[in-house]
Amino acid sequence: MSYEISGPPLISPWMMLSMSEARTDIDETKIVIPGQPVCDAPQQFMRGHGTYTRDGEIVSSLSGVVQQLNRLLMVKTIKQRYAGEVGDVVVARVVEVQSKRWKCDVTSRLHANLPLGSVLLPGGDFRRKDVEDEEKMSEFLKKGELICAEVQQVQHDGTLMLHTRNNKYGKLQQGIMIKVPPHLIKKSKKHFHTLPYGMAVIIGCNGNVWVTPSLPETTVEEDGSHITEFQKVPQDVRLAMIRVAACIRLLRDYSIAIFLNSLTTCYEMSQPYDIKELSEQDTSSRLAYLIAARLMQEFSSQN
Amino acid sequence: MEVQISDDEKLFLIHGVESDLRNDGRSCEDFRPMILERGVLSGTNGSCRVQLGQTTDVLAGIKLELESFDTIAYPKPRQPIYFHVDFTANASTQFAGKGGDQYGEEVAAAFHAAYSRSLDFIPNLSKTLVAEGYRWKINMDVSILQWAGSFPDAISLAVIGALSDLEIPEVEVAPDDGGKVSVVLKRPRHGGNMRDEEVPVEMWKLDVTKCPLLLTVSKIGTANLVDCCPEEESCIRAQLLVGISQNPEEEKYDVTCVKQLGGGLLEMESVLEMIELAQKATKGIYEALAKRLKTEERRKPGHSFLL
Amino acid sequence: MPTIRSNLSIPLNELSRIADDQKEVDQTKQRDSSKFRPLCVKCGVFGTQDGSGYAEFGNTRVLAQIFGPDGDGKWEDSYAKITLNLKGVEDETKLAEYRAEIISCISSVIFVQKYPGKVIDIEITVISDDGGALSTALTAVSLALAHSGIEHVGLTTSAHVVLRNDEYITDPSTSESEGVIGGVTFSFVPNLGQSTGINLYGRVPIENVKNLLEFARQKAISLVPVIHKAIVKSVDEMK
């Protein structure tokens, strides 16, 4: 049990990482601030998200990078709220139980809806009639609980409609949730990963990463209901989970994208250190530098 | 500010804590990495900023006031440190629905209680009584910049840091008309061309090696922990605020304050165990704090402290 | 806050008189340091429906009243909200300190889950303070709670003891508390055997903390028959 009180770090995380070659350089001319004109010939282009017209000019209303898609100009920021797309896998928290649907927080501008009809209820379809009132619904999923779902539809105002009609999705039980800025999550084919260390990870597209001893699909029984686990998670699984959670936090603090490869790389490279050392400045900055370099290396060797 | 977590997450957390393995890899007795920096506010007589784990952030500043008081109303020496705690953007629903102001008052009151014997453990504090009826009043203002659990610990570190950074001017007391005295800043006699006002005033500093630390010890399940993060705070059963002062030469500890706050019931053995844990933590933090205060270099001008 | 029509009905013979002339003279008779000061407790002071309690230890007198549970219109959470108003304490820091302690003690014993969306309002008036105001206030509140019909875990007793040199003094007055090493107000639920509030002050060497707390606990337990009797008496009177 040692304590250390240190001074403020001389180098901040982003400064350190920008010194490494791992950052893809953004073309400096394309960076705009609010109020800055976006292009030279506004008649040729169509105005997209993040811009407005003033005196015939297309002017940016956000600080970010200009993106051009044929004749459409938009300004894309880094720190945007998660905007869902159909097919995204998200990890959400139930904030309200309403009649015939649950309202969930996906860290987007609006809460997402999970209608009662889109949920795979245990016991099959004929349970639907019983569960209709709020109290019965709360027995199944109540306020504060976590679920893993897929985006079925995006409504015109941006509200997401979710569904869990699959054994892969459903209520999440024991584990650790870590919030990560959505832009660090790369869209990939698989979002559920069972790691070779004895536990599993669900990387939600909305930035919520869930570390758990086992995925929902592995706890399904024959009639479709999930076994509720109240047992204590074994010590080695717990250690692996905590190490992965610490890795995710490290990747987040140093703005490294989170996907299967970066997680496994980070995990293996963090082995010589104690888990609690990973949150200290010097250890984490050194490690982040090495991970970024290794990932760049792998990326360039693949291409 | 409460963090909402599900019952299953709480179960996982509680099981972990009971086996001495918290969700961020720490053991129950470990603190998050602490950052302490002094001299950050130029408009104050002493200041200090403490960051716990990069999220809890507190700022302490001291303003000195030369106060004249009625010696008949206050015949005995009073401790001159006054605390004010400001919870600017936070309102906690944790303590039965209070607004940020009330909460700040209660924390300040806890510090007053812990520092009520400061004349005993800061040896040269009695020098603040400059003359009959005149004393230096030390106004300690604490601002909570960010909150992610266990701010009394952060505040107590910031208070000690600010007190060690404080420089109090030396004064000369001369008798004046009507039985009163006049108090003048002492400037050492300086031969040469310098005008009186330009000669720097002599300053003295307080000896803070024995100042008490106010630590929060929480009970989750059957385990006792220090320095809880917000997820852990939503699982606690009861909390004790323990103020311990260490006498470094003799390795003796004095408890200056114990408060049971935030509801919850405790067994007697638990109370004693929690106080023991606070004592262990105090010892470790004192060593680290002494090291840091000795080795700290002043920040270069032009660098803001909010990096 | 509704105006209270008070028909304060404490019969005079239940109040012990302060002998004014005695205050000036040094007390030649040493008070037994292991006994409480002459005390008087009454459960159910006002004639109105809401809970009230009165406690007096020596010259410290505190009156407590509990209003509720009432609907607030604004508070909607699934448990009751407890608000506290403490009057009669001049020092503002002491006021904040006592308020935090009392709310903490009360919220740990009331079954707040049984009163969702309601507000429980506690009014405490310190009529005179001659040492031990916090423990007297806690006693008064627990009596008021017993009278009010709000469901709670068990009765709470509290005691205030100080350590002077090597001697423990029970329930000291302000003059007796001068120059002590430290003291504690210990609040305790006897039927659970658990403490609801500990407020230790002063500068107590860590080796003595255990004994100080033990002593306070014993003293709190010794108050149980008195409080029990007062509550039973009030139930009798209500019938």
PDB file of N, CA and C in Angstrom, chain A residues 1-12 93 142-146 171-177 210 229-233 235 238-239 241-242 245 249 253 275-276 279-281, chain B residues 4-9 11-13 15-19 21-27 29-37 54 157 226 277 280-281 284-285 288-289 291-292 299 305 307:
ATOM      1  N   MET A   1       0.852  -1.176   0.000  1.00  0.00           N
ATOM      2  CA  MET A   1       0.000   0.000   0.000  1.00  0.00           C
ATOM      3  C   MET A   1       0.889   1.227   0.000  1.00  0.00           C
ATOM      4  N   SER A   2       1.152   1.746  -1.164  1.00  0.00           N
ATOM      5  CA  SER A   2       2.027   2.919  -1.196  1.00  0.00           C
ATOM      6  C   SER A   2       1.240   4.074  -1.751  1.00  0.00           C
ATOM      7  N   TYR A   3       1.581   5.233  -1.307  1.00  0.00           N
ATOM      8  CA  TYR A   3       0.888   6.403  -1.801  1.00  0.00           C
ATOM      9  C   TYR A   3       1.874   7.289  -2.509  1.00  0.00           C
ATOM     10  N   GLU A   4       1.412   7.924  -3.538  1.00  0.00           N
ATOM     11  CA  GLU A   4       2.305   8.862  -4.190  1.00  0.00           C
ATOM     12  C   GLU A   4       1.559  10.114  -4.558  1.00  0.00           C
ATOM     13  N   ILE A   5       2.131  11.240  -4.189  1.00  0.00           N
ATOM     14  CA  ILE A   5       1.540  12.500  -4.600  1.00  0.00           C
ATOM     15  C   ILE A   5       2.523  13.125  -5.561  1.00  0.00           C
ATOM     16  N   SER A   6       2.081  13.381  -6.760  1.00  0.00           N
ATOM     17  CA  SER A   6       3.026  13.910  -7.739  1.00  0.00           C
ATOM     18  C   SER A   6       2.567  15.280  -8.188  1.00  0.00           C
ATOM     19  N   GLY A   7       3.374  15.890  -9.013  1.00  0.00           N
ATOM     20  CA  GLY A   7       3.006  17.184  -9.565  1.00  0.00           C
ATOM     21  C   GLY A   7       2.212  16.983 -10.838  1.00  0.00           C
ATOM     22  N   PRO A   8       1.712  18.057 -11.407  1.00  0.00           N
ATOM     23  CA  PRO A   8       0.929  17.920 -12.637  1.00  0.00           C
ATOM     24  C   PRO A   8       1.820  17.432 -13.773  1.00  0.00           C
ATOM     25  N   PRO A   9       1.255  16.672 -14.695  1.00  0.00           N
ATOM     26  CA  PRO A   9       2.100  16.109 -15.754  1.00  0.00           C
ATOM     27  C   PRO A   9       2.649  17.232 -16.629  1.00  0.00           C
ATOM     28  N   LEU A  10       3.911  17.087 -17.028  1.00  0.00           N
ATOM     29  CA  LEU A  10       4.497  18.124 -17.865  1.00  0.00           C
ATOM     30  C   LEU A  10       3.980  18.023 -19.284  1.00  0.00           C
ATOM     31  N   ILE A  11       3.675  16.791 -19.712  1.00  0.00           N
ATOM     32  CA  ILE A  11       3.145  16.630 -21.064  1.00  0.00           C
ATOM     33  C   ILE A  11       1.746  16.064 -20.952  1.00  0.00           C
ATOM     34  N   SER A  12       0.807  16.635 -21.638  1.00  0.00           N
ATOM     35  CA  SER A  12      -0.553  16.092 -21.598  1.00  0.00           C
ATOM     36  C   SER A  12      -0.634  14.930 -22.583  1.00  0.00           C
ATOM     37  N   ARG A  93     -28.784   1.915 -21.392  1.00  0.00           N
ATOM     38  CA  ARG A  93     -29.284   1.784 -20.023  1.00  0.00           C
ATOM     39  C   ARG A  93     -30.745   2.232 -20.008  1.00  0.00           C
ATOM     40  N   LYS A 142     -35.940  -3.375 -15.607  1.00  0.00           N
ATOM     41  CA  LYS A 142     -36.373  -2.187 -14.878  1.00  0.00           C
ATOM     42  C   LYS A 142     -35.386  -1.048 -15.041  1.00  0.00           C
ATOM     43  N   LYS A 143     -35.732   0.075 -14.423  1.00  0.00           N
ATOM     44  CA  LYS A 143     -34.949   1.300 -14.590  1.00  0.00           C
ATOM     45  C   LYS A 143     -33.531   1.089 -14.058  1.00  0.00           C
ATOM     46  N   GLY A 144     -32.564   1.485 -14.855  1.00  0.00           N
ATOM     47  CA  GLY A 144     -31.172   1.366 -14.419  1.00  0.00           C
ATOM     48  C   GLY A 144     -30.457   0.166 -14.980  1.00  0.00           C
ATOM     49  N   GLU A 145     -31.196  -0.762 -15.589  1.00  0.00           N
ATOM     50  CA  GLU A 145     -30.534  -1.973 -16.077  1.00  0.00           C
ATOM     51  C   GLU A 145     -29.963  -1.767 -17.468  1.00  0.00           C
ATOM     52  N   LEU A 146     -28.972  -2.599 -17.771  1.00  0.00           N
ATOM     53  CA  LEU A 146     -28.281  -2.467 -19.054  1.00  0.00           C
ATOM     54  C   LEU A 146     -28.770  -3.496 -20.045  1.00  0.00           C
ATOM     55  N   LYS A 171     -30.721  -8.519 -21.826  1.00  0.00           N
ATOM     56  CA  LYS A 171     -30.289  -7.869 -20.589  1.00  0.00           C
ATOM     57  C   LYS A 171     -28.868  -8.292 -20.251  1.00  0.00           C
ATOM     58  N   LEU A 172     -28.083  -7.318 -19.767  1.00  0.00           N
ATOM     59  CA  LEU A 172     -26.704  -7.597 -19.395  1.00  0.00           C
ATOM     60  C   LEU A 172     -26.620  -7.715 -17.885  1.00  0.00           C
ATOM     61  N   GLN A 173     -25.836  -8.669 -17.446  1.00  0.00           N
ATOM     62  CA  GLN A 173     -25.803  -8.908 -16.023  1.00  0.00           C
ATOM     63  C   GLN A 173     -24.529  -8.394 -15.378  1.00  0.00           C
ATOM     64  N   GLN A 174     -23.707  -9.279 -14.835  1.00  0.00           N
ATOM     65  CA  GLN A 174     -22.547  -8.772 -14.101  1.00  0.00           C
ATOM     66  C   GLN A 174     -21.471  -8.298 -15.054  1.00  0.00           C
ATOM     67  N   GLY A 175     -20.827  -7.212 -14.733  1.00  0.00           N
ATOM     68  CA  GLY A 175     -19.735  -6.736 -15.566  1.00  0.00           C
ATOM     69  C   GLY A 175     -19.391  -5.299 -15.249  1.00  0.00           C
ATOM     70  N   ILE A 176     -18.524  -4.743 -16.085  1.00  0.00           N
ATOM     71  CA  ILE A 176     -18.103  -3.358 -15.898  1.00  0.00           C
ATOM     72  C   ILE A 176     -18.399  -2.602 -17.177  1.00  0.00           C
ATOM     73  N   MET A 177     -18.990  -1.415 -17.049  1.00  0.00           N
ATOM     74  CA  MET A 177     -19.246  -0.627 -18.256  1.00  0.00           C
ATOM     75  C   MET A 177     -18.304   0.562 -18.280  1.00  0.00           C
ATOM     76  N   TRP A 210     -18.785  -2.863 -22.863  1.00  0.00           N
ATOM     77  CA  TRP A 210     -19.196  -3.705 -21.751  1.00  0.00           C
ATOM     78  C   TRP A 210     -18.251  -4.891 -21.604  1.00  0.00           C
ATOM     79  N   GLU A 229     -27.365 -14.894 -12.986  1.00  0.00           N
ATOM     80  CA  GLU A 229     -26.184 -15.345 -12.244  1.00  0.00           C
ATOM     81  C   GLU A 229     -26.003 -14.494 -11.022  1.00  0.00           C
ATOM     82  N   PHE A 230     -26.176 -15.079  -9.867  1.00  0.00           N
ATOM     83  CA  PHE A 230     -25.865 -14.337  -8.664  1.00  0.00           C
ATOM     84  C   PHE A 230     -24.580 -14.816  -8.043  1.00  0.00           C
ATOM     85  N   GLN A 231     -23.923 -15.735  -8.750  1.00  0.00           N
ATOM     86  CA  GLN A 231     -22.732 -16.248  -8.079  1.00  0.00           C
ATOM     87  C   GLN A 231     -21.611 -15.252  -8.245  1.00  0.00           C
ATOM     88  N   LYS A 232     -20.612 -15.507  -7.434  1.00  0.00           N
ATOM     89  CA  LYS A 232     -19.442 -14.659  -7.484  1.00  0.00           C
ATOM     90  C   LYS A 232     -18.618 -15.063  -8.696  1.00  0.00           C
ATOM     91  N   VAL A 233     -18.145 -14.058  -9.403  1.00  0.00           N
ATOM     92  CA  VAL A 233     -17.289 -14.328 -10.556  1.00  0.00           C
ATOM     93  C   VAL A 233     -15.936 -14.829 -10.043  1.00  0.00           C
ATOM     94  N   GLN A 235     -12.015 -15.545  -9.346  1.00  0.00           N
ATOM     95  CA  GLN A 235     -10.985 -14.528  -9.186  1.00  0.00           C
ATOM     96  C   GLN A 235     -10.185 -14.274 -10.457  1.00  0.00           C
ATOM     97  N   ARG A 238     -12.148 -12.374 -12.943  1.00  0.00           N
ATOM     98  CA  ARG A 238     -12.287 -11.002 -12.455  1.00  0.00           C
ATOM     99  C   ARG A 238     -11.024 -10.198 -12.758  1.00  0.00           C
ATOM    100  N   LEU A 239      -9.875 -10.815 -12.526  1.00  0.00           N
ATOM    101  CA  LEU A 239      -8.611 -10.114 -12.793  1.00  0.00           C
ATOM    102  C   LEU A 239      -8.493  -9.772 -14.271  1.00  0.00           C
ATOM    103  N   MET A 241     -10.926  -9.354 -16.385  1.00  0.00           N
ATOM    104  CA  MET A 241     -11.896  -8.304 -16.705  1.00  0.00           C
ATOM    105  C   MET A 241     -11.376  -6.944 -16.290  1.00  0.00           C
ATOM    106  N   ILE A 242     -10.785  -6.886 -15.104  1.00  0.00           N
ATOM    107  CA  ILE A 242     -10.324  -5.597 -14.617  1.00  0.00           C
ATOM    108  C   ILE A 242      -9.157  -5.102 -15.452  1.00  0.00           C
ATOM    109  N   ALA A 245     -10.592  -3.774 -18.637  1.00  0.00           N
ATOM    110  CA  ALA A 245     -11.234  -2.480 -18.375  1.00  0.00           C
ATOM    111  C   ALA A 245     -10.190  -1.377 -18.264  1.00  0.00           C
ATOM    112  N   ARG A 249      -9.702   1.995 -20.696  1.00  0.00           N
ATOM    113  CA  ARG A 249      -9.579   3.375 -20.200  1.00  0.00           C
ATOM    114  C   ARG A 249      -8.304   4.021 -20.735  1.00  0.00           C
ATOM    115  N   ASP A 253      -8.077   7.348 -22.973  1.00  0.00           N
ATOM    116  CA  ASP A 253      -7.396   8.568 -22.553  1.00  0.00           C
ATOM    117  C   ASP A 253      -6.385   9.034 -23.585  1.00  0.00           C
ATOM    118  N   ILE A 275      -2.123  -3.864 -12.475  1.00  0.00           N
ATOM    119  CA  ILE A 275      -3.297  -3.201 -13.056  1.00  0.00           C
ATOM    120  C   ILE A 275      -3.421  -1.765 -12.566  1.00  0.00           C
ATOM    121  N   LYS A 276      -3.144  -1.531 -11.301  1.00  0.00           N
ATOM    122  CA  LYS A 276      -3.353  -0.159 -10.834  1.00  0.00           C
ATOM    123  C   LYS A 276      -2.288   0.795 -11.350  1.00  0.00           C
ATOM    124  N   SER A 279      -3.091   3.202 -14.427  1.00  0.00           N
ATOM    125  CA  SER A 279      -3.749   4.496 -14.400  1.00  0.00           C
ATOM    126  C   SER A 279      -2.790   5.616 -14.058  1.00  0.00           C
ATOM    127  N   GLU A 280      -1.524   5.279 -13.789  1.00  0.00           N
ATOM    128  CA  GLU A 280      -0.573   6.344 -13.475  1.00  0.00           C
ATOM    129  C   GLU A 280      -0.047   6.982 -14.745  1.00  0.00           C
ATOM    130  N   GLN A 281       0.361   8.243 -14.644  1.00  0.00           N
ATOM    131  CA  GLN A 281       0.726   8.997 -15.836  1.00  0.00           C
ATOM    132  C   GLN A 281       1.881   8.383 -16.613  1.00  0.00           C
TER     133      GLN A 281
ATOM    134  N   GLN B   4     -25.897   6.131 -12.041  1.00  0.00           N
ATOM    135  CA  GLN B   4     -26.857   5.051 -12.007  1.00  0.00           C
ATOM    136  C   GLN B   4     -26.195   3.781 -12.474  1.00  0.00           C
ATOM    137  N   ILE B   5     -26.153   2.767 -11.619  1.00  0.00           N
ATOM    138  CA  ILE B   5     -25.696   1.492 -12.165  1.00  0.00           C
ATOM    139  C   ILE B   5     -26.679   0.414 -11.783  1.00  0.00           C
ATOM    140  N   SER B   6     -26.702  -0.634 -12.558  1.00  0.00           N
ATOM    141  CA  SER B   6     -27.724  -1.658 -12.356  1.00  0.00           C
ATOM    142  C   SER B   6     -27.353  -2.528 -11.162  1.00  0.00           C
ATOM    143  N   ASP B   7     -28.343  -3.287 -10.688  1.00  0.00           N
ATOM    144  CA  ASP B   7     -28.110  -4.140  -9.526  1.00  0.00           C
ATOM    145  C   ASP B   7     -27.029  -5.170  -9.786  1.00  0.00           C
ATOM    146  N   ASP B   8     -26.989  -5.680 -11.022  1.00  0.00           N
ATOM    147  CA  ASP B   8     -25.963  -6.688 -11.309  1.00  0.00           C
ATOM    148  C   ASP B   8     -24.574  -6.086 -11.284  1.00  0.00           C
ATOM    149  N   GLU B   9     -24.465  -4.860 -11.804  1.00  0.00           N
ATOM    150  CA  GLU B   9     -23.149  -4.211 -11.754  1.00  0.00           C
ATOM    151  C   GLU B   9     -22.734  -3.987 -10.309  1.00  0.00           C
ATOM    152  N   LEU B  11     -23.607  -5.797  -7.799  1.00  0.00           N
ATOM    153  CA  LEU B  11     -23.236  -7.078  -7.223  1.00  0.00           C
ATOM    154  C   LEU B  11     -21.798  -7.430  -7.562  1.00  0.00           C
ATOM    155  N   PHE B  12     -21.447  -7.206  -8.834  1.00  0.00           N
ATOM    156  CA  PHE B  12     -20.084  -7.484  -9.275  1.00  0.00           C
ATOM    157  C   PHE B  12     -19.086  -6.640  -8.491  1.00  0.00           C
ATOM    158  N   LEU B  13     -19.416  -5.367  -8.326  1.00  0.00           N
ATOM    159  CA  LEU B  13     -18.534  -4.451  -7.636  1.00  0.00           C
ATOM    160  C   LEU B  13     -18.363  -4.860  -6.180  1.00  0.00           C
ATOM    161  N   HIS B  15     -18.847  -7.824  -4.763  1.00  0.00           N
ATOM    162  CA  HIS B  15     -18.061  -9.049  -4.632  1.00  0.00           C
ATOM    163  C   HIS B  15     -16.581  -8.764  -4.770  1.00  0.00           C
ATOM    164  N   GLY B  16     -16.276  -7.896  -5.750  1.00  0.00           N
ATOM    165  CA  GLY B  16     -14.867  -7.572  -5.979  1.00  0.00           C
ATOM    166  C   GLY B  16     -14.246  -6.900  -4.777  1.00  0.00           C
ATOM    167  N   VAL B  17     -14.984  -5.918  -4.231  1.00  0.00           N
ATOM    168  CA  VAL B  17     -14.451  -5.169  -3.099  1.00  0.00           C
ATOM    169  C   VAL B  17     -14.207  -6.087  -1.917  1.00  0.00           C
ATOM    170  N   GLU B  18     -15.119  -7.037  -1.725  1.00  0.00           N
ATOM    171  CA  GLU B  18     -14.950  -7.949  -0.594  1.00  0.00           C
ATOM    172  C   GLU B  18     -13.740  -8.848  -0.759  1.00  0.00           C
ATOM    173  N   SER B  19     -13.304  -9.087  -2.013  1.00  0.00           N
ATOM    174  CA  SER B  19     -12.052  -9.843  -2.193  1.00  0.00           C
ATOM    175  C   SER B  19     -10.883  -8.914  -2.440  1.00  0.00           C
ATOM    176  N   LEU B  21     -10.420  -6.501  -4.491  1.00  0.00           N
ATOM    177  CA  LEU B  21     -10.069  -6.198  -5.875  1.00  0.00           C
ATOM    178  C   LEU B  21     -11.128  -5.271  -6.434  1.00  0.00           C
ATOM    179  N   ARG B  22     -10.786  -3.975  -6.507  1.00  0.00           N
ATOM    180  CA  ARG B  22     -11.781  -3.032  -6.971  1.00  0.00           C
ATOM    181  C   ARG B  22     -11.813  -2.968  -8.482  1.00  0.00           C
ATOM    182  N   ASN B  23     -12.809  -2.299  -9.017  1.00  0.00           N
ATOM    183  CA  ASN B  23     -13.002  -2.298 -10.466  1.00  0.00           C
ATOM    184  C   ASN B  23     -11.894  -1.625 -11.243  1.00  0.00           C
ATOM    185  N   ASP B  24     -11.064  -0.832 -10.593  1.00  0.00           N
ATOM    186  CA  ASP B  24      -9.956  -0.258 -11.347  1.00  0.00           C
ATOM    187  C   ASP B  24      -8.641  -0.885 -10.933  1.00  0.00           C
ATOM    188  N   GLY B  25      -8.691  -2.038 -10.308  1.00  0.00           N
ATOM    189  CA  GLY B  25      -7.466  -2.765  -9.982  1.00  0.00           C
ATOM    190  C   GLY B  25      -6.859  -2.400  -8.636  1.00  0.00           C
ATOM    191  N   ARG B  26      -7.429  -1.409  -7.944  1.00  0.00           N
ATOM    192  CA  ARG B  26      -6.829  -1.023  -6.669  1.00  0.00           C
ATOM    193  C   ARG B  26      -7.248  -1.993  -5.573  1.00  0.00           C
ATOM    194  N   SER B  27      -6.504  -1.946  -4.460  1.00  0.00           N
ATOM    195  CA  SER B  27      -6.978  -2.680  -3.293  1.00  0.00           C
ATOM    196  C   SER B  27      -7.777  -1.698  -2.446  1.00  0.00           C
ATOM    197  N   GLU B  29      -7.254  -0.330   0.209  1.00  0.00           N
ATOM    198  CA  GLU B  29      -6.526   0.694   0.947  1.00  0.00           C
ATOM    199  C   GLU B  29      -5.836   1.685   0.034  1.00  0.00           C
ATOM    200  N   ASP B  30      -5.960   1.509  -1.281  1.00  0.00           N
ATOM    201  CA  ASP B  30      -5.218   2.367  -2.198  1.00  0.00           C
ATOM    202  C   ASP B  30      -5.990   3.612  -2.554  1.00  0.00           C
ATOM    203  N   PHE B  31      -5.235   4.683  -2.740  1.00  0.00           N
ATOM    204  CA  PHE B  31      -5.818   5.911  -3.244  1.00  0.00           C
ATOM    205  C   PHE B  31      -5.557   5.999  -4.731  1.00  0.00           C
ATOM    206  N   ARG B  32      -6.354   6.793  -5.402  1.00  0.00           N
ATOM    207  CA  ARG B  32      -6.083   7.043  -6.815  1.00  0.00           C
ATOM    208  C   ARG B  32      -4.860   7.962  -6.908  1.00  0.00           C
ATOM    209  N   PRO B  33      -4.224   8.029  -8.076  1.00  0.00           N
ATOM    210  CA  PRO B  33      -3.033   8.880  -8.150  1.00  0.00           C
ATOM    211  C   PRO B  33      -3.397  10.337  -7.851  1.00  0.00           C
ATOM    212  N   MET B  34      -2.591  10.968  -7.004  1.00  0.00           N
ATOM    213  CA  MET B  34      -2.911  12.317  -6.561  1.00  0.00           C
ATOM    214  C   MET B  34      -1.918  13.306  -7.162  1.00  0.00           C
ATOM    215  N   ILE B  35      -2.448  14.444  -7.533  1.00  0.00           N
ATOM    216  CA  ILE B  35      -1.580  15.505  -8.058  1.00  0.00           C
ATOM    217  C   ILE B  35      -1.788  16.730  -7.193  1.00  0.00           C
ATOM    218  N   LEU B  36      -0.704  17.316  -6.711  1.00  0.00           N
ATOM    219  CA  LEU B  36      -0.817  18.477  -5.843  1.00  0.00           C
ATOM    220  C   LEU B  36       0.070  19.582  -6.396  1.00  0.00           C
ATOM    221  N   GLU B  37      -0.463  20.777  -6.435  1.00  0.00           N
ATOM    222  CA  GLU B  37       0.310  21.885  -6.975  1.00  0.00           C
ATOM    223  C   GLU B  37       0.026  23.115  -6.142  1.00  0.00           C
ATOM    224  N   GLN B  54      -7.413  12.259 -11.546  1.00  0.00           N
ATOM    225  CA  GLN B  54      -7.747  13.021 -12.750  1.00  0.00           C
ATOM    226  C   GLN B  54      -9.205  13.400 -12.879  1.00  0.00           C
ATOM    227  N   LEU B 157      -6.133  17.596   1.642  1.00  0.00           N
ATOM    228  CA  LEU B 157      -4.793  17.741   1.061  1.00  0.00           C
ATOM    229  C   LEU B 157      -4.585  19.164   0.553  1.00  0.00           C
ATOM    230  N   VAL B 226     -11.105   3.168   1.283  1.00  0.00           N
ATOM    231  CA  VAL B 226     -10.868   4.607   1.228  1.00  0.00           C
ATOM    232  C   VAL B 226     -10.945   5.033  -0.228  1.00  0.00           C
ATOM    233  N   LEU B 277      -8.234   1.767   9.670  1.00  0.00           N
ATOM    234  CA  LEU B 277      -7.881   1.913   8.255  1.00  0.00           C
ATOM    235  C   LEU B 277      -7.516   3.358   7.951  1.00  0.00           C
ATOM    236  N   LYS B 280      -3.987   3.997   9.042  1.00  0.00           N
ATOM    237  CA  LYS B 280      -2.975   3.452   8.122  1.00  0.00           C
ATOM    238  C   LYS B 280      -2.819   4.361   6.914  1.00  0.00           C
ATOM    239  N   ALA B 281      -3.968   4.775   6.388  1.00  0.00           N
ATOM    240  CA  ALA B 281      -3.927   5.624   5.201  1.00  0.00           C
ATOM    241  C   ALA B 281      -3.273   6.952   5.522  1.00  0.00           C
ATOM    242  N   GLY B 284       0.543   6.725   5.383  1.00  0.00           N
ATOM    243  CA  GLY B 284       1.086   6.698   4.031  1.00  0.00           C
ATOM    244  C   GLY B 284       0.989   8.051   3.342  1.00  0.00           C
ATOM    245  N   ILE B 285      -0.166   8.703   3.510  1.00  0.00           N
ATOM    246  CA  ILE B 285      -0.343   9.981   2.819  1.00  0.00           C
ATOM    247  C   ILE B 285       0.578  11.038   3.388  1.00  0.00           C
ATOM    248  N   ALA B 288       3.959  10.673   1.770  1.00  0.00           N
ATOM    249  CA  ALA B 288       3.949  11.129   0.380  1.00  0.00           C
ATOM    250  C   ALA B 288       3.814  12.648   0.314  1.00  0.00           C
ATOM    251  N   LEU B 289       2.991  13.207   1.184  1.00  0.00           N
ATOM    252  CA  LEU B 289       2.763  14.652   1.172  1.00  0.00           C
ATOM    253  C   LEU B 289       4.031  15.397   1.554  1.00  0.00           C
ATOM    254  N   LYS B 291       7.050  14.429   1.215  1.00  0.00           N
ATOM    255  CA  LYS B 291       8.006  14.323   0.114  1.00  0.00           C
ATOM    256  C   LYS B 291       7.669  15.337  -0.980  1.00  0.00           C
ATOM    257  N   ARG B 292       6.397  15.398  -1.308  1.00  0.00           N
ATOM    258  CA  ARG B 292       5.976  16.272  -2.395  1.00  0.00           C
ATOM    259  C   ARG B 292       6.209  17.728  -2.032  1.00  0.00           C
ATOM    260  N   ARG B 299       5.993  26.204 -10.799  1.00  0.00           N
ATOM    261  CA  ARG B 299       5.655  26.129 -12.217  1.00  0.00           C
ATOM    262  C   ARG B 299       6.188  27.355 -12.941  1.00  0.00           C
ATOM    263  N   PHE B 305      -2.345  26.569 -14.805  1.00  0.00           N
ATOM    264  CA  PHE B 305      -2.370  25.324 -14.042  1.00  0.00           C
ATOM    265  C   PHE B 305      -3.414  24.356 -14.566  1.00  0.00           C
ATOM    266  N   LEU B 307      -3.999  22.424 -17.265  1.00  0.00           N
ATOM    267  CA  LEU B 307      -3.207  22.039 -18.422  1.00  0.00           C
ATOM    268  C   LEU B 307      -4.091  21.719 -19.619  1.00  0.00           C
TER     269      LEU B 307
END
